[in-house]
mmCIF file of C-alpha atoms in Angstrom:
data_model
loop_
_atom_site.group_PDB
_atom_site.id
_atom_site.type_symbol
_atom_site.label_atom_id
_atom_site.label_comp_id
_atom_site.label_asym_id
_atom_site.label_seq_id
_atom_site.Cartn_x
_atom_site.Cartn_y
_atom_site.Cartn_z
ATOM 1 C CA UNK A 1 117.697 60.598 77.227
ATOM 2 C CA UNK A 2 117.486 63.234 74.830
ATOM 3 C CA UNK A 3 119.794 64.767 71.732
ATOM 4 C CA UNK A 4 120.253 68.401 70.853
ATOM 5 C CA UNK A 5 120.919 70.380 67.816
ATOM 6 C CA UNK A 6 123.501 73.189 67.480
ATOM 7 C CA UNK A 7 121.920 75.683 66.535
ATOM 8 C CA UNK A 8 124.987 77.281 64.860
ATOM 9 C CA UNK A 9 126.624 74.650 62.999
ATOM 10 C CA UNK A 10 125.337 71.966 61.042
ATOM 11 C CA UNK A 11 125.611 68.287 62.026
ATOM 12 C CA UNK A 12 126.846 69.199 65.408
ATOM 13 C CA UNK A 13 124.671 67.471 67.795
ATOM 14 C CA UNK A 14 124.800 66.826 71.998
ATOM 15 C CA UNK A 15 123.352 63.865 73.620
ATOM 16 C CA UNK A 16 122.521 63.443 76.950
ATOM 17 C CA UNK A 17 123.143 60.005 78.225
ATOM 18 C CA UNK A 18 123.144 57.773 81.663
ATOM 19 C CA UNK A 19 126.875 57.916 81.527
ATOM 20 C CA UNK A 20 127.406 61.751 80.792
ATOM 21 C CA UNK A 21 127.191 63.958 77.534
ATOM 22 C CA UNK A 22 128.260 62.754 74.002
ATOM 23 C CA UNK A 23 128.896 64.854 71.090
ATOM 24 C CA UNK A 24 128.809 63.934 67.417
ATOM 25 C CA UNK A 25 130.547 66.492 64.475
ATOM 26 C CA UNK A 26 128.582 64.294 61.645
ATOM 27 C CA UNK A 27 124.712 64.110 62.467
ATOM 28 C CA UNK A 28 125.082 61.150 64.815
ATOM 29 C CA UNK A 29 127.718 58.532 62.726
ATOM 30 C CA UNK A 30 130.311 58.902 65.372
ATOM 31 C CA UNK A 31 130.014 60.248 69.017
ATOM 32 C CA UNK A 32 132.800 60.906 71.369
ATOM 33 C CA UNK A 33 132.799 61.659 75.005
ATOM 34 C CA UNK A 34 132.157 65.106 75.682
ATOM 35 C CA UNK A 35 132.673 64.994 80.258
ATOM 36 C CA UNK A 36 135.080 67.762 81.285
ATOM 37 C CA UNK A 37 135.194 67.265 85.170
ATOM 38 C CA UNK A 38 132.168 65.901 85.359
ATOM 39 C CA UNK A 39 131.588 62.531 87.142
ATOM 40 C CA UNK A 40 129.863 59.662 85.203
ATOM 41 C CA UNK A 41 125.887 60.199 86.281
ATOM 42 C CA UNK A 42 122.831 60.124 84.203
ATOM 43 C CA UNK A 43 122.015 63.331 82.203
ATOM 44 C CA UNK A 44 118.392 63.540 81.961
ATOM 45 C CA UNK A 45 118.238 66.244 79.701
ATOM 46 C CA UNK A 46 120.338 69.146 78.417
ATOM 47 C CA UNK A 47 119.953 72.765 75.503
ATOM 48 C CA UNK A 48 122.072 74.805 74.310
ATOM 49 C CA UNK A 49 121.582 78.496 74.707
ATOM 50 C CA UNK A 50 123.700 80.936 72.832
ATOM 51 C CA UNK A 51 127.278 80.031 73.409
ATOM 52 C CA UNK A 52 126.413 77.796 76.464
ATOM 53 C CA UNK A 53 125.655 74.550 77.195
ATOM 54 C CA UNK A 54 123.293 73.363 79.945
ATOM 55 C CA UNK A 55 122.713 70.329 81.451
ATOM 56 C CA UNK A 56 120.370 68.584 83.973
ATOM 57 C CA UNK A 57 121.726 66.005 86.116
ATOM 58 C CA UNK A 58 119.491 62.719 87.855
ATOM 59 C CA UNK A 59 120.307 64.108 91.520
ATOM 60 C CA UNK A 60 122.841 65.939 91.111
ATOM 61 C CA UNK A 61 122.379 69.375 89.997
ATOM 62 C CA UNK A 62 122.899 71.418 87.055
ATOM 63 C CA UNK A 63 125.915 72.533 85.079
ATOM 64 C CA UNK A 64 126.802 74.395 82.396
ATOM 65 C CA UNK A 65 129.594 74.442 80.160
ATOM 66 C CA UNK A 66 129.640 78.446 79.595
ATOM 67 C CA UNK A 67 131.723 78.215 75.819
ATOM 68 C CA UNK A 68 131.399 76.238 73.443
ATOM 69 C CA UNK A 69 133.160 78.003 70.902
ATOM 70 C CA UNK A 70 136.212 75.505 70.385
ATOM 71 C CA UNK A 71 133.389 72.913 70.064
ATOM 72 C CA UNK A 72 131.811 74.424 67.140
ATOM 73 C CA UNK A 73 135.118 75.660 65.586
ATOM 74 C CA UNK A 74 136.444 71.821 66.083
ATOM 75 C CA UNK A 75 138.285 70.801 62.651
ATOM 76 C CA UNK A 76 140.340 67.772 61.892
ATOM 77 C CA UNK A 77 144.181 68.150 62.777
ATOM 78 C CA UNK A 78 143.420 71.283 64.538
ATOM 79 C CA UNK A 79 144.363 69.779 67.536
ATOM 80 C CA UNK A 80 147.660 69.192 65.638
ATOM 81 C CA UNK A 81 148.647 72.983 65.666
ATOM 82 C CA UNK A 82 151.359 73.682 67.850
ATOM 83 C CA UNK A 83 149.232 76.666 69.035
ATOM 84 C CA UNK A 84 145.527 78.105 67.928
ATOM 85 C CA UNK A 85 143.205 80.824 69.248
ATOM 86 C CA UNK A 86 139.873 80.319 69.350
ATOM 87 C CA UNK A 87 137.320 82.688 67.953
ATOM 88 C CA UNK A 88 135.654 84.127 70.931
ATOM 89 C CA UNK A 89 131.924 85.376 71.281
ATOM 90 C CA UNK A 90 131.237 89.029 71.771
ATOM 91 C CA UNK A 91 132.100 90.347 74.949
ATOM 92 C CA UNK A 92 129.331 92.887 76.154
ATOM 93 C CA UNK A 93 130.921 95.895 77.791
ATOM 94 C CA UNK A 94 129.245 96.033 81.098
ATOM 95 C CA UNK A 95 129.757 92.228 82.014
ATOM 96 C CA UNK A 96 132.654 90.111 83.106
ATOM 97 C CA UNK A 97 134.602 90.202 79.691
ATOM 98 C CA UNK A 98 136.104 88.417 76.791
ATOM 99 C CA UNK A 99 136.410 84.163 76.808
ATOM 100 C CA UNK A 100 139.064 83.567 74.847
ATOM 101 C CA UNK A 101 140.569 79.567 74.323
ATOM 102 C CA UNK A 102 143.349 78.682 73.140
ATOM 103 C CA UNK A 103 145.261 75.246 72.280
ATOM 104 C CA UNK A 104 148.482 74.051 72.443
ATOM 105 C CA UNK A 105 150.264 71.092 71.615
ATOM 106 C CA UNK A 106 153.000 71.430 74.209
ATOM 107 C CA UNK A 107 153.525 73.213 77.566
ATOM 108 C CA UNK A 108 155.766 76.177 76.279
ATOM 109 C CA UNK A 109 158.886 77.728 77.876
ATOM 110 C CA UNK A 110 157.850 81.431 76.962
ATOM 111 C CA UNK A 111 154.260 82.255 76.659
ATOM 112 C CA UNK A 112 152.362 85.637 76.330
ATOM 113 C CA UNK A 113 148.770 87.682 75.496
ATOM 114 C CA UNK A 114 148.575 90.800 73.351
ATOM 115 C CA UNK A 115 145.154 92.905 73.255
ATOM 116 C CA UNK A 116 145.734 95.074 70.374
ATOM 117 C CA UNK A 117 142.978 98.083 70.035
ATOM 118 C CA UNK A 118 141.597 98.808 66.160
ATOM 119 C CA UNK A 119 144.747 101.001 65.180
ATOM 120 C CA UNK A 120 147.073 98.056 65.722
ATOM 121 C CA UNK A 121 148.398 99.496 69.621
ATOM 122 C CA UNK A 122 148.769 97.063 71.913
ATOM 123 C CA UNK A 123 146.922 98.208 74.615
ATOM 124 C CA UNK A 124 147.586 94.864 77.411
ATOM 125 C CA UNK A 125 150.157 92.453 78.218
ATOM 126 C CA UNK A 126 149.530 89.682 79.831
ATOM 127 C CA UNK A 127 151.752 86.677 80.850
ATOM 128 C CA UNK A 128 152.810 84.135 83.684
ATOM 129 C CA UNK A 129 153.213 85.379 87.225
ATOM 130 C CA UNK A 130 156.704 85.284 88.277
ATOM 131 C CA UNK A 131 156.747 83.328 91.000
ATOM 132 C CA UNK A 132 159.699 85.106 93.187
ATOM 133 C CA UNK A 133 157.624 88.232 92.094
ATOM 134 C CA UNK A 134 155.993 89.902 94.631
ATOM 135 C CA UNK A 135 152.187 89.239 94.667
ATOM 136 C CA UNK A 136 150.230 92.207 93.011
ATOM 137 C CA UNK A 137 146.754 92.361 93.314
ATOM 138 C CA UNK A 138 146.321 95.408 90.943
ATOM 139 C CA UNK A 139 147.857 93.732 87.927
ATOM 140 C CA UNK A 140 144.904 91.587 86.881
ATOM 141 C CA UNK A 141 145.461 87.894 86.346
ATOM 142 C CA UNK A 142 147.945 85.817 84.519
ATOM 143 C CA UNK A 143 148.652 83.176 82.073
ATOM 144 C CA UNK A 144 148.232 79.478 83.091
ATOM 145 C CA UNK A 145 151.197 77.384 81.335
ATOM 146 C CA UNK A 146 150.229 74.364 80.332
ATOM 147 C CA UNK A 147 149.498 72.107 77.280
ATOM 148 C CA UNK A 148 146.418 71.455 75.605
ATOM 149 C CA UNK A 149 143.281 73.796 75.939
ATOM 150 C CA UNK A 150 142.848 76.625 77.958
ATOM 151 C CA UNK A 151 140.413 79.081 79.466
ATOM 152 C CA UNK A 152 141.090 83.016 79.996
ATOM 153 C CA UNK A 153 138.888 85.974 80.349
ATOM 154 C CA UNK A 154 139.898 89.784 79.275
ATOM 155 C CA UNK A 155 138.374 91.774 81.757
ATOM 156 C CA UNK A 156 138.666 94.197 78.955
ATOM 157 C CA UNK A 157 141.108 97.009 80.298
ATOM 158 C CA UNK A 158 144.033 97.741 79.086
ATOM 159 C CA UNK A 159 147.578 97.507 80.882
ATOM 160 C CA UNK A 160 147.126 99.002 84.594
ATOM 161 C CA UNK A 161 149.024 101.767 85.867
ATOM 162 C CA UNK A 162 152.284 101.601 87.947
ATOM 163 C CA UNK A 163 152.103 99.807 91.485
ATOM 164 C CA UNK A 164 154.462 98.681 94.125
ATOM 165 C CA UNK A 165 154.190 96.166 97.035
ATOM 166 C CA UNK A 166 152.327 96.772 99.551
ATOM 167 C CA UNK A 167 150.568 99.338 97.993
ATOM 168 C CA UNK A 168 146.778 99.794 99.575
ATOM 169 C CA UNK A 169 143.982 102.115 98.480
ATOM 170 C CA UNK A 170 140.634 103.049 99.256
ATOM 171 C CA UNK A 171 137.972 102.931 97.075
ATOM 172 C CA UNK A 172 140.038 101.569 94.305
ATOM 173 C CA UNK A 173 138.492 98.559 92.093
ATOM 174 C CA UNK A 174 140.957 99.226 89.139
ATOM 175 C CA UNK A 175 144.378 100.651 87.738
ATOM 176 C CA UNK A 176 142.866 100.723 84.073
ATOM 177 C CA UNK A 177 140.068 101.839 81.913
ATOM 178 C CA UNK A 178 137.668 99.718 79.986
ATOM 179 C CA UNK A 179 137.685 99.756 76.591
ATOM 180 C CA UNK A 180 134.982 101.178 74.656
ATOM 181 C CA UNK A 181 133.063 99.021 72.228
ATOM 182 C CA UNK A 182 134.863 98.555 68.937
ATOM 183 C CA UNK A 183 137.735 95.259 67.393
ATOM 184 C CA UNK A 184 140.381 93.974 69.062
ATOM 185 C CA UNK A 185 142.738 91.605 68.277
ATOM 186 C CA UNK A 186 144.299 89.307 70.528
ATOM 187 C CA UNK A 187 147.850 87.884 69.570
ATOM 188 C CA UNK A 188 148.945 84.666 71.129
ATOM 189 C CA UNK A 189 152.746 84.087 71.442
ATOM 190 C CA UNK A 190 154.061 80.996 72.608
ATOM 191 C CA UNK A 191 157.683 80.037 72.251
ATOM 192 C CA UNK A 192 157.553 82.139 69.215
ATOM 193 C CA UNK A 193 154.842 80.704 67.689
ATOM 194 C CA UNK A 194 151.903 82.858 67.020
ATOM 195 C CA UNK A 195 147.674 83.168 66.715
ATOM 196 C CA UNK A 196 145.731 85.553 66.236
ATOM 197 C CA UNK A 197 142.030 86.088 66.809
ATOM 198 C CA UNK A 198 139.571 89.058 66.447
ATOM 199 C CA UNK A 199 137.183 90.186 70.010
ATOM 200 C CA UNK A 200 134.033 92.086 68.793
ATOM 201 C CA UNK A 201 133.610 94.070 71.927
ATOM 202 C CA UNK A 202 130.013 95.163 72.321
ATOM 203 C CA UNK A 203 127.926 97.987 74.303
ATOM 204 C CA UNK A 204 125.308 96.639 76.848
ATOM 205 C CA UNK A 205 122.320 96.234 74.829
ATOM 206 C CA UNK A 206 120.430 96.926 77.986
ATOM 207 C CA UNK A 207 121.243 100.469 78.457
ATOM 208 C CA UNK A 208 120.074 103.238 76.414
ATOM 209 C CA UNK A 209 120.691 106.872 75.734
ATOM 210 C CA UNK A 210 124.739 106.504 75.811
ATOM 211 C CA UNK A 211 125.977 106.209 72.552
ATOM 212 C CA UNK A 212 129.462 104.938 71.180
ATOM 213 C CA UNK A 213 130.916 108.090 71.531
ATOM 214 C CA UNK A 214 129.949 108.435 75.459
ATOM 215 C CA UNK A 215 132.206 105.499 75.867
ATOM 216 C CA UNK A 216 134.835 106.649 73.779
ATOM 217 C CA UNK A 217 135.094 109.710 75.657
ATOM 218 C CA UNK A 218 134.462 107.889 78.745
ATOM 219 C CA UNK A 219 137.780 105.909 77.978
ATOM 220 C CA UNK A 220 140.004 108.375 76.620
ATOM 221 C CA UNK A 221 139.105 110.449 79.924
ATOM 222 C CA UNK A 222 139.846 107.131 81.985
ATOM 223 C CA UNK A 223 143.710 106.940 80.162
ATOM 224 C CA UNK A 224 144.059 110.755 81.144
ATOM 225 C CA UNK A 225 143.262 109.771 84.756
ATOM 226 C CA UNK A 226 145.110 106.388 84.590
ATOM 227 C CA UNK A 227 148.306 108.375 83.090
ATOM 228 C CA UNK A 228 148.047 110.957 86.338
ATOM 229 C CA UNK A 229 147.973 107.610 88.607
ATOM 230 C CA UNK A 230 151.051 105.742 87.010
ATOM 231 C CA UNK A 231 152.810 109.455 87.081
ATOM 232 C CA UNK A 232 152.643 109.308 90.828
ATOM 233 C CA UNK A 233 153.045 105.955 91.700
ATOM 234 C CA UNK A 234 156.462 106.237 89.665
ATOM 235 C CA UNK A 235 157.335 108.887 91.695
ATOM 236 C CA UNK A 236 156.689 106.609 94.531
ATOM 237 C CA UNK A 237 158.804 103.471 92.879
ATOM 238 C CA UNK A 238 161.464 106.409 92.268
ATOM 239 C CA UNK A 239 161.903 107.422 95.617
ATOM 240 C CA UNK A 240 161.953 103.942 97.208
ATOM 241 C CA UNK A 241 164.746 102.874 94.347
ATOM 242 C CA UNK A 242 166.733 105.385 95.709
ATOM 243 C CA UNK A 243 166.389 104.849 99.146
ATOM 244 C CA UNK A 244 166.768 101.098 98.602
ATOM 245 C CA UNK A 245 170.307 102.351 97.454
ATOM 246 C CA UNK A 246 171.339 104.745 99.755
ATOM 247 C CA UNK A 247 170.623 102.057 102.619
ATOM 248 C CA UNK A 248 173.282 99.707 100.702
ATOM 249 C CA UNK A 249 175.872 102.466 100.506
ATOM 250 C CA UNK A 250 175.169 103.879 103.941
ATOM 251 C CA UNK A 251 176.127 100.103 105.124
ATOM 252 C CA UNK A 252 179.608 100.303 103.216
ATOM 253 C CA UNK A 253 180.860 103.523 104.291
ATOM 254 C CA UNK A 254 181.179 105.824 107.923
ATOM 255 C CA UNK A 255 181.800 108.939 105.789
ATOM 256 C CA UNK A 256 180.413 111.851 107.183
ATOM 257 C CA UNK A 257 179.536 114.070 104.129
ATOM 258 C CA UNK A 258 178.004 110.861 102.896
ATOM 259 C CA UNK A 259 175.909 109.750 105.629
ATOM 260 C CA UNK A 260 174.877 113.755 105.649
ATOM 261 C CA UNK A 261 174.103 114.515 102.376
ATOM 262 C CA UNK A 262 171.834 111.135 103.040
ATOM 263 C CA UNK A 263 170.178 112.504 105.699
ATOM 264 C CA UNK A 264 168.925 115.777 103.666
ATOM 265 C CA UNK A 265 167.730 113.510 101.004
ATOM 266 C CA UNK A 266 165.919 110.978 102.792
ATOM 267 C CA UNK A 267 164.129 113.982 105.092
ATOM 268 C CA UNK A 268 162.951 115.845 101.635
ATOM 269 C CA UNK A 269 162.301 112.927 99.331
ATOM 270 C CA UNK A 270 159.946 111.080 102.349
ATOM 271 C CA UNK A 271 158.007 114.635 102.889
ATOM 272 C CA UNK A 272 157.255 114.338 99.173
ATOM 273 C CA UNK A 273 156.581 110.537 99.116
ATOM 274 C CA UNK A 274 153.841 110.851 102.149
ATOM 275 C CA UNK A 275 152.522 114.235 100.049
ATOM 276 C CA UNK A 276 151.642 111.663 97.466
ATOM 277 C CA UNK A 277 150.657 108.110 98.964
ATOM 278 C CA UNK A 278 149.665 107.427 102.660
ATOM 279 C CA UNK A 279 152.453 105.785 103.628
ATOM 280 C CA UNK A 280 151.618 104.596 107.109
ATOM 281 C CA UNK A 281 149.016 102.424 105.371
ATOM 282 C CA UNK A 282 149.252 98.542 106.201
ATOM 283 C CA UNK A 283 146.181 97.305 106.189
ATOM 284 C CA UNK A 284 143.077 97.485 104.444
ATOM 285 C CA UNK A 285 141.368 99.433 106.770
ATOM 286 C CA UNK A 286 143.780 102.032 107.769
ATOM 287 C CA UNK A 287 142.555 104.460 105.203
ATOM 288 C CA UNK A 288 139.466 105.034 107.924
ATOM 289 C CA UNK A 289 142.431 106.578 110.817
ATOM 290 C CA UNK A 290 144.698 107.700 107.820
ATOM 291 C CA UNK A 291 143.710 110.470 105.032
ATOM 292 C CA UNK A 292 144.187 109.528 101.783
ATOM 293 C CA UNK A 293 146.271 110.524 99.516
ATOM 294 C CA UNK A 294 146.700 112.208 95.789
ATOM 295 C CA UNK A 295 147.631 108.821 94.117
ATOM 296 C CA UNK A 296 144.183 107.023 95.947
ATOM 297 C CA UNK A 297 142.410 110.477 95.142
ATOM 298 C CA UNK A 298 143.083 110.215 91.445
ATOM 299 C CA UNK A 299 142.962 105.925 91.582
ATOM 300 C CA UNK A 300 139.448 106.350 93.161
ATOM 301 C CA UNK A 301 138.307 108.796 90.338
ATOM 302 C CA UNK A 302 139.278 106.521 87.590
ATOM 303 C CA UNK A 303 137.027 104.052 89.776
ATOM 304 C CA UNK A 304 134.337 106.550 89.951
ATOM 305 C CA UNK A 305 134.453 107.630 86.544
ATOM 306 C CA UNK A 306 133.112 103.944 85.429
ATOM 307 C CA UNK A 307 130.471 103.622 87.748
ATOM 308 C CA UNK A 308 127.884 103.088 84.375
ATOM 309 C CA UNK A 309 128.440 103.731 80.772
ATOM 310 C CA UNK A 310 128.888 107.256 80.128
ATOM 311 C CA UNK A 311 130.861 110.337 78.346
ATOM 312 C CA UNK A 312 132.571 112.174 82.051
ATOM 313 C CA UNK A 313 130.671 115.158 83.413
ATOM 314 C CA UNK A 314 131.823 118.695 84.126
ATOM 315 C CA UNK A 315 132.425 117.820 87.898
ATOM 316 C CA UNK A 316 134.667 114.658 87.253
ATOM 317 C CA UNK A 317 136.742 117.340 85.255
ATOM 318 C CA UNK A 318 136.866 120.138 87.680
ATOM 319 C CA UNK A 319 137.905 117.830 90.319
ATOM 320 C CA UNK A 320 140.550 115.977 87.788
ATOM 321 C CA UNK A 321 142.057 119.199 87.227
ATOM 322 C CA UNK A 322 142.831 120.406 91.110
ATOM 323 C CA UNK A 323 144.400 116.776 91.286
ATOM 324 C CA UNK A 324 146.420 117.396 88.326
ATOM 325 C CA UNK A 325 147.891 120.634 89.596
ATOM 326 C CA UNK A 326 148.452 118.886 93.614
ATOM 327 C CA UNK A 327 150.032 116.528 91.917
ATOM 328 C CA UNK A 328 152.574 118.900 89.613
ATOM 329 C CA UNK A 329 153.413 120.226 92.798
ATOM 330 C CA UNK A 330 154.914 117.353 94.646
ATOM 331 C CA UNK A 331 156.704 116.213 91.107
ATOM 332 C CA UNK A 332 157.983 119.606 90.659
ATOM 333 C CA UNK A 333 159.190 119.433 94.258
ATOM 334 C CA UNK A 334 160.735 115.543 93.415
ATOM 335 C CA UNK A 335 162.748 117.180 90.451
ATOM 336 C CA UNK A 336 164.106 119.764 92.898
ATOM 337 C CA UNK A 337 165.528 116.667 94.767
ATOM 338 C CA UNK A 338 166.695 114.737 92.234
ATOM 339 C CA UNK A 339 168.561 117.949 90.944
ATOM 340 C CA UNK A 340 169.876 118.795 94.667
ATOM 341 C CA UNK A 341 169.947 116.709 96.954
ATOM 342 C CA UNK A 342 170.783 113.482 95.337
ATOM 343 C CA UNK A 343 172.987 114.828 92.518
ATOM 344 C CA UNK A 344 174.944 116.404 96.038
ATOM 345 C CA UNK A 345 174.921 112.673 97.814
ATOM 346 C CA UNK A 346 176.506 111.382 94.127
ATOM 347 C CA UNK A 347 178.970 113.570 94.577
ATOM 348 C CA UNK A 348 179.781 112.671 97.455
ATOM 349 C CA UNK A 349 179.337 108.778 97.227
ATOM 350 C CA UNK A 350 182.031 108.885 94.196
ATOM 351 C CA UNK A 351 184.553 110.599 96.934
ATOM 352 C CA UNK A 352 184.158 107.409 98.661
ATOM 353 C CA UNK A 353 184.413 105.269 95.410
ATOM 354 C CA UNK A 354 180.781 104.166 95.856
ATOM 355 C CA UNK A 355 178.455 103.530 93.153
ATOM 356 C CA UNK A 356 175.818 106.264 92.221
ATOM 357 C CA UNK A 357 172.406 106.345 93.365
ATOM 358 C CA UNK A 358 170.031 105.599 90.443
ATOM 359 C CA UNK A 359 166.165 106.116 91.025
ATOM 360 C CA UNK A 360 165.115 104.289 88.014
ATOM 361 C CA UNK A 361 167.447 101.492 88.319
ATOM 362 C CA UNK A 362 164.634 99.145 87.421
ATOM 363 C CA UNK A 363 166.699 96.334 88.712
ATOM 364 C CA UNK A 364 166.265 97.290 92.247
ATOM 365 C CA UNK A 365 163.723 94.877 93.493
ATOM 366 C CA UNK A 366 161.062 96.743 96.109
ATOM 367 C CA UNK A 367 160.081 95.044 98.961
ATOM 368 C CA UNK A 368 156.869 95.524 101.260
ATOM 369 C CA UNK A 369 157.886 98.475 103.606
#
């Protein structure tokens, strides 16, 4: 029904067909079946347009196969590689993010995504959700284990701030910055085995008047804010550690300096905690009958901040800066605690031959309140 060149690489061609699309890597000598989830119907016609393909269906529809990257960077025995990156097309700042494909030969034990930024930081993690992990909707997605090829998009921010379950906020679309134009590399990992690939990240050719540096500055002011955010939701994750504990030792023992010195440490440490997150929050609309608080304040800047492409203004800053010094406040406060009353309920817990109370004990799993 019709043929199509690639317009990229030489001898590639497409063919639409009445039993789906073929592609040939050799002008036309050999074809193979090219139908991924697609049912076998007549293709009437089909073109390819920049990294996409399109296709017109007899009856049924349209579709479009969005990247056809590993098509064009097909070589023989590639497939034979225990595990390869694709090359991805640029990513364009102000849409979804980068494509990146990747194939393996095997489904792996251990698998994991590294972003690295142009200095060689790694700058995002990303790898399977745990599945006896609570569910976090802040953390972005995760890797899909399995053999042969596979799909992922950056959203192209780097590793989000601290959360904890249950956690809600208002007016809150992110726990990280974008990145500003520029390389990246992403790293592959998979049972040890690794590829790499560079991401040409690119500025909306759409918009102008905002230069590289605007969004350099735009970023570096989003990881101040970001670093503000994960400093009080740690404070957060710190207090309910601790509480997590003292609610296990308060179960093993009757003692009354003990179950005291408790008391004055959970009446202090929860003043502090509702200072910095609403904590009567359990829904998504409870923010409308409940103020928010710094953390959301400071979350919902960040959010604010990237609203377009942009160096911050003088207001963002002003406003930044009264959060910063709220926030000081309550974690000056926290130390105060930490130094008081809990090093007084330790003392008292090791009267009673109890284990310590350790707010960073990072093996204390939180639970939704």
């Amino acid at each position: 029904n019709a043929v199509r060149e690639d317009p990229t690489r030489e001898g590639l061609l497409y063919a639409a067909t009445n039993h789906g699309v073929y592609v040939s890597y050799d002008d036309g000598a050999m074809w193979a079946e090219l139908n991924p989830g697609l049912s076998d119907l007549p293709i009437v016609d089909l073109i390819v347009e920049e990294d996409a393909l399109a296709i017109a269906s007899h009856g049924r529809g349209f579709w479009v196969l969005d990247d056809i990257g590993p098509l064009r960077q097909a070589e023989p025995g590639r497939t034979d590689a225990s595990v390869h990156l694709y090359q991805p097309a640029p990513a364009y700042r102000s849409a979804d993010g980068a494509r990146l494909s990747w194939w393996l030969a095997a489904e792996p034990e251990s698998l994991m995504l590294e972003i690295l930024d142009g200095e060689g930081n790694v700058i995002r993690t990303i790898e399977p959700r745990d599945p006896d992990a609570p569910r976090d909707r802040w953390s972005g997605a995760s890797l899909t284990v399995q053999e042969g090829l596979t799909r992922f998009e950056w959203d192209l921010r780097t590793d989000p701030a601290a959360t904890f379950p249950g956690m809600i906020l208002w007016g809150v679309r992110t726990m990280a910055p974008r990145v500003p134009p520029g390389s990246y590399t992403a790293r592959l990992t998979a049972d040890g085995l690794t590829s790499e690939t560079v991401v040409e990240v690119r500025a909306n050719p759409w918009i102008e008047g905002v230069t590289v540096a605007d969004m350099e500055a735009q970023y570096a002011f989003g990881r101040e804010i970001q670093a503000k955010v994960h400093e009080a939701n740690s404070a957060v994750i710190a207090i309910r550690r601790a509480r997590a504990q003292i609610e296990e030792r308060l179960e093993a023992t009757d003692d009354a300096d003990v179950r005291e010195a408790a008391h004055n440490w959970m009446q202090k440490a929860g003043a502090i905690e509702a200072d910095i997150y609403q904590v009567r929050n359990r829904s998504g609309q409870d923010p409308l009958n409940f103020p928010i608080k710094v953390n959301n304040r400071l979350a919902n800047l960040l959010s604010m901040s990237e609203r377009g492409d942009g160096a911050p203004n003088d207001g963002m800053r002003e406003v930044f800066q009264i959060m910063i010094d709220e926030l000081r406040g309550y974690t000056d406060q926290l130390q105060e605690v930490w130094d008081g009353e809990l090093a007084a309920l330790n003392a008292a817990l090791d009267e009673v031959d109890l284990p310590a109370v350790d707010p960073w004990d990072e093996s204390v799993i939180l639970v939704w309140p």
